[in-house]
Coordinates of C-alpha atoms in Angstrom, one line a residue:
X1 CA 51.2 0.8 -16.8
X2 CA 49.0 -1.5 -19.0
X3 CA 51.0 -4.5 -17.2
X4 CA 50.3 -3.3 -14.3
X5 CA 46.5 -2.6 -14.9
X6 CA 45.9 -6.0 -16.1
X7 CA 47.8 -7.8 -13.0
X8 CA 45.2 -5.6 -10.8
X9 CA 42.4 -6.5 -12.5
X10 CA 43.7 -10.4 -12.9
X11 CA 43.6 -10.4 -9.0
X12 CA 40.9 -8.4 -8.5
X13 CA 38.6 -11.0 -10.9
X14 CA 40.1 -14.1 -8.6
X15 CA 39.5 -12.0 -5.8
X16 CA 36.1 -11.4 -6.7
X17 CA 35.2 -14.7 -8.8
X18 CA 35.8 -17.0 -5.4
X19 CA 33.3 -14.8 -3.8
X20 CA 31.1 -15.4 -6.5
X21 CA 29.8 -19.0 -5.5
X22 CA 29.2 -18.5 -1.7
X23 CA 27.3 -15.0 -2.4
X24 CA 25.7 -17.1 -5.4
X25 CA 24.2 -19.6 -2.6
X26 CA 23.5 -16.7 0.6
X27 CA 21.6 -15.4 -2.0
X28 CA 19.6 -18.3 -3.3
X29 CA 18.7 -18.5 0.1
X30 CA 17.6 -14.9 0.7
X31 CA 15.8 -15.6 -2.4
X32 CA 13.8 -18.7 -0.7
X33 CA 12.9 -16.5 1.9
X34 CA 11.2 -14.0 -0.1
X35 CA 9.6 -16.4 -1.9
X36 CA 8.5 -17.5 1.7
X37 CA 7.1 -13.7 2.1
X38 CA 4.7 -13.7 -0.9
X39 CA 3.7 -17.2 -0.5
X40 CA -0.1 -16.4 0.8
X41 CA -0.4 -14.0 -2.2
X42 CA -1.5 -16.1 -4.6
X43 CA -4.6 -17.5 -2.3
X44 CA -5.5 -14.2 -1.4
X45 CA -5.7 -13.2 -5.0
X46 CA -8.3 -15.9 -5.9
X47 CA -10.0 -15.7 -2.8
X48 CA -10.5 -12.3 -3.5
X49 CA -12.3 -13.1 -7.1
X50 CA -15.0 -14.7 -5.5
X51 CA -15.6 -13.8 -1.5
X52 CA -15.8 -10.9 0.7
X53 CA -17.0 -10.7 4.4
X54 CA -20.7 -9.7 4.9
X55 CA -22.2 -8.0 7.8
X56 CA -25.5 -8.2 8.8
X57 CA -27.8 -4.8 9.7
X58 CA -26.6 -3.2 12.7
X59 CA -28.6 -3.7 16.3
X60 CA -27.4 -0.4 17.4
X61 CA -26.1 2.8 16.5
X62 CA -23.1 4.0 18.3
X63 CA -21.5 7.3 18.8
X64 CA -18.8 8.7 16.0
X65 CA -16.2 11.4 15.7
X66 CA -15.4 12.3 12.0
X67 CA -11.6 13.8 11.7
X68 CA -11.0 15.3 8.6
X69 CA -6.9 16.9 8.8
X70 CA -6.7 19.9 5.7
X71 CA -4.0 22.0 4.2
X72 CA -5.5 24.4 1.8
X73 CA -8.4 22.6 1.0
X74 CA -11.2 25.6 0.6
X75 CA -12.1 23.5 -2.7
X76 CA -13.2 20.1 -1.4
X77 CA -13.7 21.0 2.2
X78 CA -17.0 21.7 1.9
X79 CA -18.0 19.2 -0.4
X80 CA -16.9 16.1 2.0
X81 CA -19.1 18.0 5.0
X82 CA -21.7 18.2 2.6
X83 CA -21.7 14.2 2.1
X84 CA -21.7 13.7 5.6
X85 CA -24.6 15.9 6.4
X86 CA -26.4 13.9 3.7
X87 CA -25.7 10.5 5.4
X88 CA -28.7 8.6 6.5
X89 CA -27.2 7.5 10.2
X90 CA -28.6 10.1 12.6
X91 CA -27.0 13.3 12.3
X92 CA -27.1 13.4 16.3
X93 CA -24.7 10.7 16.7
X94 CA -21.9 12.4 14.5
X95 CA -19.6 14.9 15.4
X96 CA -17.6 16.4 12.4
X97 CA -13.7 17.7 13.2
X98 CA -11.9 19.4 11.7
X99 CA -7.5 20.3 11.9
X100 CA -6.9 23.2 9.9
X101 CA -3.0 22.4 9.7
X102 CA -0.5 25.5 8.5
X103 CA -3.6 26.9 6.7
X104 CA -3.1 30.3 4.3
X105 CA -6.5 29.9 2.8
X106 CA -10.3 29.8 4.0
X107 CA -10.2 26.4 4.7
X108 CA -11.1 26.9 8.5
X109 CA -13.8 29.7 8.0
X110 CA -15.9 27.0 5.6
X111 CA -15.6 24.3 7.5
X112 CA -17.1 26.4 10.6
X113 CA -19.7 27.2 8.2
X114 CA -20.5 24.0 7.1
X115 CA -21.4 23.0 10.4
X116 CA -18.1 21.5 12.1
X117 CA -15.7 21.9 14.8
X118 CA -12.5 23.3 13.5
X119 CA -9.4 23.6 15.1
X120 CA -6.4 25.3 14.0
X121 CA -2.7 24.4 13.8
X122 CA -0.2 26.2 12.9
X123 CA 3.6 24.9 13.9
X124 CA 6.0 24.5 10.6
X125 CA 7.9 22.1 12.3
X126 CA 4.9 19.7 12.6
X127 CA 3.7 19.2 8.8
X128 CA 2.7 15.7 8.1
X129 CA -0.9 14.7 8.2
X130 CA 0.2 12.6 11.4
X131 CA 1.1 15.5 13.2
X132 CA -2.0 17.2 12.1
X133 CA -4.1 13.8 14.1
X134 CA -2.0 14.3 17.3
X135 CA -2.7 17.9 17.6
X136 CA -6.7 17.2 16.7
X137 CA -6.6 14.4 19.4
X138 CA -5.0 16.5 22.0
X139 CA -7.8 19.6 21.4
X140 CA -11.4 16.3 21.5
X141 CA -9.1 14.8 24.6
X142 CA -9.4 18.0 26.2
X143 CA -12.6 19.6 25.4
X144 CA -14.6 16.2 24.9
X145 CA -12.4 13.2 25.9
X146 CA -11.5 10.9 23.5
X147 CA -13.4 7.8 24.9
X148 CA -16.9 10.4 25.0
X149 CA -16.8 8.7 21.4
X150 CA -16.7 5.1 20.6
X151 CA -15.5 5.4 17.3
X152 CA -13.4 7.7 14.8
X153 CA -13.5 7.9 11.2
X154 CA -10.8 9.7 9.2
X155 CA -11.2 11.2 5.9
X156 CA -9.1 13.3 3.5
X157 CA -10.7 16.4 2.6
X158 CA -11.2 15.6 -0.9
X159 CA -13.2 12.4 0.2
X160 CA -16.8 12.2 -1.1
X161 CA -19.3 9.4 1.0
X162 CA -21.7 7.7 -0.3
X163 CA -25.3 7.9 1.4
X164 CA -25.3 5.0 3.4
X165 CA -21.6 5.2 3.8
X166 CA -21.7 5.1 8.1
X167 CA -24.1 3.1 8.0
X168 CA -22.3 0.2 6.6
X169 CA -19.3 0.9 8.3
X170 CA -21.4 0.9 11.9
X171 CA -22.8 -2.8 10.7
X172 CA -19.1 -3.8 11.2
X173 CA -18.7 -1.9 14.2
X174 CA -21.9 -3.1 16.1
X175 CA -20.6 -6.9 14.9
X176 CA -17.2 -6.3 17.3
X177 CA -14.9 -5.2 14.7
X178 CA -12.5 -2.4 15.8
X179 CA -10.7 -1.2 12.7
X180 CA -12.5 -1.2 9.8
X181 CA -11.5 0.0 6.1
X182 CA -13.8 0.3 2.8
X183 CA -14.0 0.5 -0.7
X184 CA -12.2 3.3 -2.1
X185 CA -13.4 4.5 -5.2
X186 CA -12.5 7.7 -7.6
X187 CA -14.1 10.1 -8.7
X188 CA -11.6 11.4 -11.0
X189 CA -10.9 7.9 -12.5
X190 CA -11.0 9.0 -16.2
X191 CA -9.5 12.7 -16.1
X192 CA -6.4 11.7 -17.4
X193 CA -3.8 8.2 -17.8
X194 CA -2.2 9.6 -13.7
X195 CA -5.7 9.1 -11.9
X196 CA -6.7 5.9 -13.5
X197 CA -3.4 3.9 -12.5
X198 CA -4.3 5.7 -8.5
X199 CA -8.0 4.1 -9.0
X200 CA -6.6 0.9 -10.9
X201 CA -4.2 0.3 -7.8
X202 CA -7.1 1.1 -5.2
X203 CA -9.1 -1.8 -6.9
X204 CA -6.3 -4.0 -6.6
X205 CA -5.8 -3.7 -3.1
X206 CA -9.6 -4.4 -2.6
X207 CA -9.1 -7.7 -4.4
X208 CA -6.1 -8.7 -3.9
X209 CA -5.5 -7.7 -0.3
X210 CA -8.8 -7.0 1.6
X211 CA -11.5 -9.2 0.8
X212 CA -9.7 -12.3 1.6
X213 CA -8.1 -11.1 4.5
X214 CA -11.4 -10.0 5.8
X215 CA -13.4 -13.1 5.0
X216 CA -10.5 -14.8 7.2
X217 CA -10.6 -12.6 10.1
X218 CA -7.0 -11.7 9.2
X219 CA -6.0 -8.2 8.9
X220 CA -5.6 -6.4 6.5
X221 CA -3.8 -2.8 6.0
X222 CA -5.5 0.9 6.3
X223 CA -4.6 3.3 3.4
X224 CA -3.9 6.4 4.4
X225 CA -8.6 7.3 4.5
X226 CA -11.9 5.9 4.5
X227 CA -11.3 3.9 7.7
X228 CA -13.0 3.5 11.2
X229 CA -11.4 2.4 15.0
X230 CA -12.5 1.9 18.2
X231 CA -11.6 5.0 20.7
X232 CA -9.5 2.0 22.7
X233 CA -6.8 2.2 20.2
X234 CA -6.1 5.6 20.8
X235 CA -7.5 6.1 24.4
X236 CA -4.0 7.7 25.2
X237 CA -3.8 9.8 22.2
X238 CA -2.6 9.7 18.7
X239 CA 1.2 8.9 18.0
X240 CA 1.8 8.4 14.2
X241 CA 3.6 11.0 12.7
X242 CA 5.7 9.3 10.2
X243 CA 5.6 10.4 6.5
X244 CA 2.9 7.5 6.2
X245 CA 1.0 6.9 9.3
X246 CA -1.4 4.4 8.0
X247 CA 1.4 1.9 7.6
X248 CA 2.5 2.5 11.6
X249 CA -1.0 2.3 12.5
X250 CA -1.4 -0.8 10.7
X251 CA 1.5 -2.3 12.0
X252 CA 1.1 -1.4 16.0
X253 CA -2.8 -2.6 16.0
X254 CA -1.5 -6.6 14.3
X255 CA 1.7 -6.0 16.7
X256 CA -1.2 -5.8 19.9
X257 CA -3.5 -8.4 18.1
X258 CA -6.3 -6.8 16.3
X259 CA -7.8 -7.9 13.4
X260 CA -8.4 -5.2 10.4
X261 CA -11.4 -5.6 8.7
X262 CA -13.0 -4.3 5.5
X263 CA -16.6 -3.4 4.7
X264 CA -16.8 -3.8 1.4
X265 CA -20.6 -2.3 1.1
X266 CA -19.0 1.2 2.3
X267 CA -18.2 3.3 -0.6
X268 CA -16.1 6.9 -0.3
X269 CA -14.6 8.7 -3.6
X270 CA -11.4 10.1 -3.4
X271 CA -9.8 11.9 -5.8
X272 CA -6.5 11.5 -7.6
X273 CA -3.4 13.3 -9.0
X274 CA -3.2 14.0 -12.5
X275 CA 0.0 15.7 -12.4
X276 CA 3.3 13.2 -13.2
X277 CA 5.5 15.6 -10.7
X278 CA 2.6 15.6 -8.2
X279 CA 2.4 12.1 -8.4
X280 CA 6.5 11.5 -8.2
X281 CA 6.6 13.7 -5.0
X282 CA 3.6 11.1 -3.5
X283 CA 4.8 7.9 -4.3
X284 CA 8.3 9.0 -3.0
X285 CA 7.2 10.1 -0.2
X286 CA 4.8 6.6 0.1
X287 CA 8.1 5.0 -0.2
X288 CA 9.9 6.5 2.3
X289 CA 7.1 6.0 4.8
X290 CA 6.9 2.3 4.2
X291 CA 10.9 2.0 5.2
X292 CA 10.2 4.5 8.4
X293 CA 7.4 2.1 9.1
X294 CA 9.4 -1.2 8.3
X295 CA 12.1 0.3 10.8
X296 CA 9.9 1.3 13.4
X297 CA 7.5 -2.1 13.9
X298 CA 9.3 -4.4 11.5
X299 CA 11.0 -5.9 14.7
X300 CA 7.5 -5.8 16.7
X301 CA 6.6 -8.1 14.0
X302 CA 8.9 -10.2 13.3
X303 CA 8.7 -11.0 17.0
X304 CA 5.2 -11.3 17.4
X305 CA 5.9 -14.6 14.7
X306 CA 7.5 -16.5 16.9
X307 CA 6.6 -15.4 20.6
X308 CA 2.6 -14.0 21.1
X309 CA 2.5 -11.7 24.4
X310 CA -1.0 -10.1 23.4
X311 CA -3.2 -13.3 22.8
X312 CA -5.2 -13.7 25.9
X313 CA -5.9 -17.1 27.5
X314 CA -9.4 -17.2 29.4
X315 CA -10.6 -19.3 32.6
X316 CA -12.8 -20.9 30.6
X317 CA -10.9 -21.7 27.4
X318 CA -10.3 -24.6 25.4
X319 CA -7.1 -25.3 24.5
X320 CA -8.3 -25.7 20.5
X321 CA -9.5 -22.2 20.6
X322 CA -6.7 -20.4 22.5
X323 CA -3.8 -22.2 19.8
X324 CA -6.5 -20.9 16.9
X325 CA -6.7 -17.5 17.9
X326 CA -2.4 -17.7 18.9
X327 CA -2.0 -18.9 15.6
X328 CA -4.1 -16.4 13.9
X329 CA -2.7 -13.5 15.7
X330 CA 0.8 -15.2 14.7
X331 CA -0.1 -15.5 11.1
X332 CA -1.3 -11.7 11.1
X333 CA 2.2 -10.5 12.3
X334 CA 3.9 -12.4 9.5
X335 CA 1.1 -11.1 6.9
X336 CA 1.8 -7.3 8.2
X337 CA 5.7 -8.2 8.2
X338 CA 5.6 -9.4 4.8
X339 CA 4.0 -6.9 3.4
X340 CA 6.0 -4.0 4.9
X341 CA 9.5 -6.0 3.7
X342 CA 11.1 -3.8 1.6
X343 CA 11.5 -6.5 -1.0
X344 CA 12.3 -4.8 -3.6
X345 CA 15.5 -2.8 -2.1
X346 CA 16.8 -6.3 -0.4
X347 CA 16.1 -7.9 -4.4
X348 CA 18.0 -5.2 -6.4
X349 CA 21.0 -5.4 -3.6
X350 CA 20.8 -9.0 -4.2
X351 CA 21.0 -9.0 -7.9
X352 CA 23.5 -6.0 -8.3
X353 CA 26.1 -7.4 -5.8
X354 CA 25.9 -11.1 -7.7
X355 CA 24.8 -10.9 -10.8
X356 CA 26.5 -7.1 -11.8
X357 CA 29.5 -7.3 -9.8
X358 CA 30.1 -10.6 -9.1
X359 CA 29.7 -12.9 -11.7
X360 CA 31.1 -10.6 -14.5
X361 CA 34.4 -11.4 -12.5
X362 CA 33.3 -14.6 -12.4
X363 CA 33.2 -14.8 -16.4
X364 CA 36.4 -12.9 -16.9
X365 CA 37.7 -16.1 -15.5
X366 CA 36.2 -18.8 -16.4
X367 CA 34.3 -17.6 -19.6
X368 CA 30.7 -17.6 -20.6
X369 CA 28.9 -20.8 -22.0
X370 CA 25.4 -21.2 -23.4
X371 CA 24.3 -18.5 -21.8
X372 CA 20.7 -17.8 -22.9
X373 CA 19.7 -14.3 -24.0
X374 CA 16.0 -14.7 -24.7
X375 CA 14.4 -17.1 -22.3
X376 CA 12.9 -16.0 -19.0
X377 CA 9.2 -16.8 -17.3
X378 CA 7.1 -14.3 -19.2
X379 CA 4.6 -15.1 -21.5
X380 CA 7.0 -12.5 -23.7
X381 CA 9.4 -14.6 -23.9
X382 CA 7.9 -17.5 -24.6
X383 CA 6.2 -16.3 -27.7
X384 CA 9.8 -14.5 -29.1
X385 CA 11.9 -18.1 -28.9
X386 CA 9.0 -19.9 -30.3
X387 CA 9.6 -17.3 -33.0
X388 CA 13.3 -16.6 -32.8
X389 CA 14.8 -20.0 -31.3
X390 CA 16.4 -20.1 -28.2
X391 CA 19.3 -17.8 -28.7
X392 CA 22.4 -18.3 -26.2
X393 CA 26.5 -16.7 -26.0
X394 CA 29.6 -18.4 -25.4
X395 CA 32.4 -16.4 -24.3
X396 CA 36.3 -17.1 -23.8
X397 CA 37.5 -15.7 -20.9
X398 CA 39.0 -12.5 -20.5
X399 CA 38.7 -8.8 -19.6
X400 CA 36.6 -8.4 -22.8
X401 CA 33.9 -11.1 -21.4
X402 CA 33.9 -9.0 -18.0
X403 CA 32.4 -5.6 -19.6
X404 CA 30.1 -8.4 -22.2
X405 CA 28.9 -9.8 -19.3
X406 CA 27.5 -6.8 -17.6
X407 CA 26.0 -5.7 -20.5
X408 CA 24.3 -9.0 -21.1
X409 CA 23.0 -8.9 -17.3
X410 CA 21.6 -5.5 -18.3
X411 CA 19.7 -6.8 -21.2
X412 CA 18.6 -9.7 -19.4
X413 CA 17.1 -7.6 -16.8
X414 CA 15.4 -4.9 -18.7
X415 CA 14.1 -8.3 -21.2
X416 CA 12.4 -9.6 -18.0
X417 CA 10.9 -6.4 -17.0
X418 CA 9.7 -5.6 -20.6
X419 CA 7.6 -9.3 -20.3
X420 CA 6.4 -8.3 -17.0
X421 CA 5.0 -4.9 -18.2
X422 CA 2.7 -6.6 -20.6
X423 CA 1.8 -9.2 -18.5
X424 CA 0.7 -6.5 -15.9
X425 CA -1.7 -5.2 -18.5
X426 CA -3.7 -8.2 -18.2
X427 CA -4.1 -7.3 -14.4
X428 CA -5.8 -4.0 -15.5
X429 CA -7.8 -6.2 -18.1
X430 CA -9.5 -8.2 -14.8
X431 CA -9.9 -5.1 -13.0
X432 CA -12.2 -3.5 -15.6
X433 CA -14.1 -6.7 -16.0
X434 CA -14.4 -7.4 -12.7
X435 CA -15.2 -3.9 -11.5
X436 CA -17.4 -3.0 -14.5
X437 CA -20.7 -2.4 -12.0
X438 CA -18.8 0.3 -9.8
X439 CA -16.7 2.2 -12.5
X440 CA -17.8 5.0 -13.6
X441 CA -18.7 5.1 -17.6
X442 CA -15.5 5.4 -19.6
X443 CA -14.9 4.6 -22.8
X444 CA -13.2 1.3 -24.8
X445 CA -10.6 3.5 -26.2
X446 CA -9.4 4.8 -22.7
X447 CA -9.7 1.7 -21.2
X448 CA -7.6 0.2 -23.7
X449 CA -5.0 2.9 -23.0
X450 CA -5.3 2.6 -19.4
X451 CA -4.3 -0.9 -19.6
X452 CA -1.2 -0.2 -21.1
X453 CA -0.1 2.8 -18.6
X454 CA -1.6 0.7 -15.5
X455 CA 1.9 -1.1 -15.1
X456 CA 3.7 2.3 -15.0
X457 CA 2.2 2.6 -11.2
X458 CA 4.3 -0.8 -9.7
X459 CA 7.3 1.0 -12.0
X460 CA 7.2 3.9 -10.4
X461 CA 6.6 2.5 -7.0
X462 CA 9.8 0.2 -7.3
X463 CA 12.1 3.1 -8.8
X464 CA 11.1 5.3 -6.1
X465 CA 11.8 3.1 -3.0
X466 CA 15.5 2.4 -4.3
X467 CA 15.3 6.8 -4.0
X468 CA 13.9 6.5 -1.0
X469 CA 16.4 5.2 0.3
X470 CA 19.0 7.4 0.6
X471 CA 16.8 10.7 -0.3
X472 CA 15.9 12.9 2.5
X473 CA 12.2 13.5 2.1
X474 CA 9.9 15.9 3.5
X475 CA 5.5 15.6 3.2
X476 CA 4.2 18.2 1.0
X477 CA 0.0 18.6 0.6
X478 CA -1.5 17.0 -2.3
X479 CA -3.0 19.7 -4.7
X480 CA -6.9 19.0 -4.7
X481 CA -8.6 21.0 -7.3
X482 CA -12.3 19.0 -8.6
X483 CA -15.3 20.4 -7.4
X484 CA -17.7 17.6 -8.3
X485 CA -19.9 16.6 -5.3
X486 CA -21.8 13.3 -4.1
X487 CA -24.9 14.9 -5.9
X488 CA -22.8 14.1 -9.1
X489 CA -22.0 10.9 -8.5
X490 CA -25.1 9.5 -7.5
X491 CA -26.4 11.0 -10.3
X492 CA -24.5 9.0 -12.7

């Protein structure tokens, strides 16, 4: 029996260690090609240190619907309305919805006291916020018509706006813009370790995603509230009802050429989860939203690279500016693309399949030589073999060197990750610096600590896409709970 063990594993590992080279080079060169996917990151990022796109005072003040979709949210509700009634646009000109969506609570009878239009929806079937929209549209199309406004903002009910909130979103509006996004701030940022990596990572996107793209007239994405569109992109109703209909949104308005701006002079508070199982459910859910949206407009995309349908050609163009704005609209499909490729799953496929079945096999064969143990990019490393020397293995081959191999990958993974996790503190480091003016007051000692948890959020995020993935997942509300109000904030 052990004779006959060792023969299947012998041909198994020959099997398996001819494989090893050709999978070795397919992925080097899926490996190029993500590298290809991130290469405009790095731009972005410094761009985003020093520029943002300004808008000059608006001419003229147009016509808004505000949609606010609510589970259960007799807490906040009334504290968002309140915000908007406080705005200094004119009140005539806003029109406040709300969708009361599989509501047990009061959330409908405040909002009818506050002042807005509430509609209720109750179908247990239809329970994401996207099916919420689609309802809401289907009630304005038929007692209003959508295009009787030119605009619509959508909010989460635990949103908070600042004063002059609509009126720097209708700057960009009056300028031509059609989908427009804004600075998302929090208003719980220092309740507990949870909420500050949810504010950390909303500071990140501002910087490292939507200031650049903005200055270029690129697009960037919407997340999820706090974002304004032109009634033409939904003159034949509202169709996203995906787990995360942001990301489809996002994704169909590139795919038909718009640009997505951001106003970075429009400031809303939102609040975060403190909970760790709260915040589990949401990110798992975020993750399986991102592959529904990948699946459902990756293609759109990927086409939209390569062959431009949507870019119009006028009578009276040059050809400079028609092969600028085809190249622009181009470059915005492979920006969207890129940022909705799951690259994570395709990167842990890549590494398990070679480097943890693979090339153990591999090793069993051939034997392990010089391999080094504590070298990688990371500053981490570089510091421990300055201190430690440049460790490395050598291994005879054999089925011993097949199960030392694996565990040596292991190690070698979790090393790298370790290095990463500090270097990810810095990242929280240049978002408190850079920030500073628009945090709220919290002290060294937290901010110190919140550096140190902030890498926990891209963690989590990873880890919960590889669930995603075969997890059936279903939305559930987010709990909102704080009671402070605009009149709080401003006051600090």
């Amino acid at each position: 029996m052990y004779i006959l063990a060792v023969n299947l594993f012998g041909s198994l590992a020959d099997i398996m260690s001819r494989a090893y080279g050709p999978a070795l080079a397919i992925s080097g060169m899926i490996g190029t090609l993500m590298a290809l996917f991130v290469i405009q990151d790095k731009p972005y990022k410094v761009l985003g240190l020093f520029v943002t796109r300004k808008f000059k005072r608006a001419e003229h003040n147009h016509k808004y619907a505000i949609l606010i979709p609510a589970r259960n949210e007799e807490t906040v509700i009334g504290n968002l309305i309140n915000s908007i009634k406080k705005q200094d646009y004119p009140q005539d000109l806003i029109t406040i919805f709300v969708v009361a969506d599989n509501c047990t609570d009061n959330t409908a009878q405040i909002a009818r006291e506050k002042g807005a239009i509430c509609y209720e929806h109750h179908n247990p079937d239809e329970r994401t916020k996207g099916f919420a929209l689609k309802y809401l549209f289907e009630q304005i199309q038929r007692d209003y018509g959508i295009t009787s406004f030119e605009g619509y903002f959508i909010f989460d009910s635990d949103n908070l706006l600042k004063k002059d909130y609509i009126s720097r979103m209708n700057d960009s509006f009056d300028a031509g813009e059609k989908i427009i996004t804004s600075y998302r701030a929090t208003k719980n940022f220092s309740e507990n370790w949870i909420a500050s990596t949810y504010a950390l990572h909303w500071l990140r996107s501002i910087r490292t995603r939507h200031r650049a793209r903005s200055f270029l007239h690129l697009a960037t994405n919407i997340q999820g509230t706090g974002f304004l569109f032109a009634s033409e992109i939904v003159k034949d109703g509202w169709k996203y009802t995906s787990l995360t209909e942001d990301r489809a949104l996002t994704a169909d308005c590139v795919v038909e050429g718009y640009e997505i701006s951001y106003n970075d002079e429009a400031i809303f508070y939102d609040e975060q989860p403190v909970s760790l199982k709260v915040a589990l459910r949401q990110r798992l859910r975020w993750s399986k939203g991102h592959l529904q949206a990948f699946a459902e407009s990756g293609w759109g995309l990927f086409k939209n690279i390569f062959i431009d349908p949507h870019t119009q050609r006028y009578d009276d163009d040059k050809w400079y500016n028609y092969t600028w704005r085809t190249i622009r609209h181009r470059f915005m499909s492979f920006d969207t693309f890129a940022q909705l490729l799951p690259k994570n799953i395709i990167n842990i496929f890549r590494w398990i399949i070679v480097y943890l079945i693979l090339y153990p096999f591999f090793c069993s064969q051939f034997g392990l030589d010089n391999i080094r143990i504590l070298y990688n990019s990371t500053w981490l490393a570089h510091v421990i073999t300055r201190i430690f020397g440049d460790i490395t293995v050598s291994l005879p081959a054999g089925a011993e060197t097949y199960v030392l191999t694996i565990l040596i990958e292991l190690w070698v993974r979790i090393y790298y990750r370790i290095g990463l996790y500090f270097f990810k503190t810095l990242e929280a480091v240049y978002l408190f610096i850079i920030e500073n003016k628009r945090m709220p007051k919290i002290s060294i000692w937290k901010k110190i600590l919140y550096c140190f948890t902030w890498p926990t959020f891209d963690i989590i995020g990873r880890y919960t896409q590889y669930v995603a993935l075969f997890k059936k997942v279903e939305w559930k509300p987010i709990p909102h709970k704080s009671e402070i109000t605009i009149d709080d904030i401003s006051q600090d």
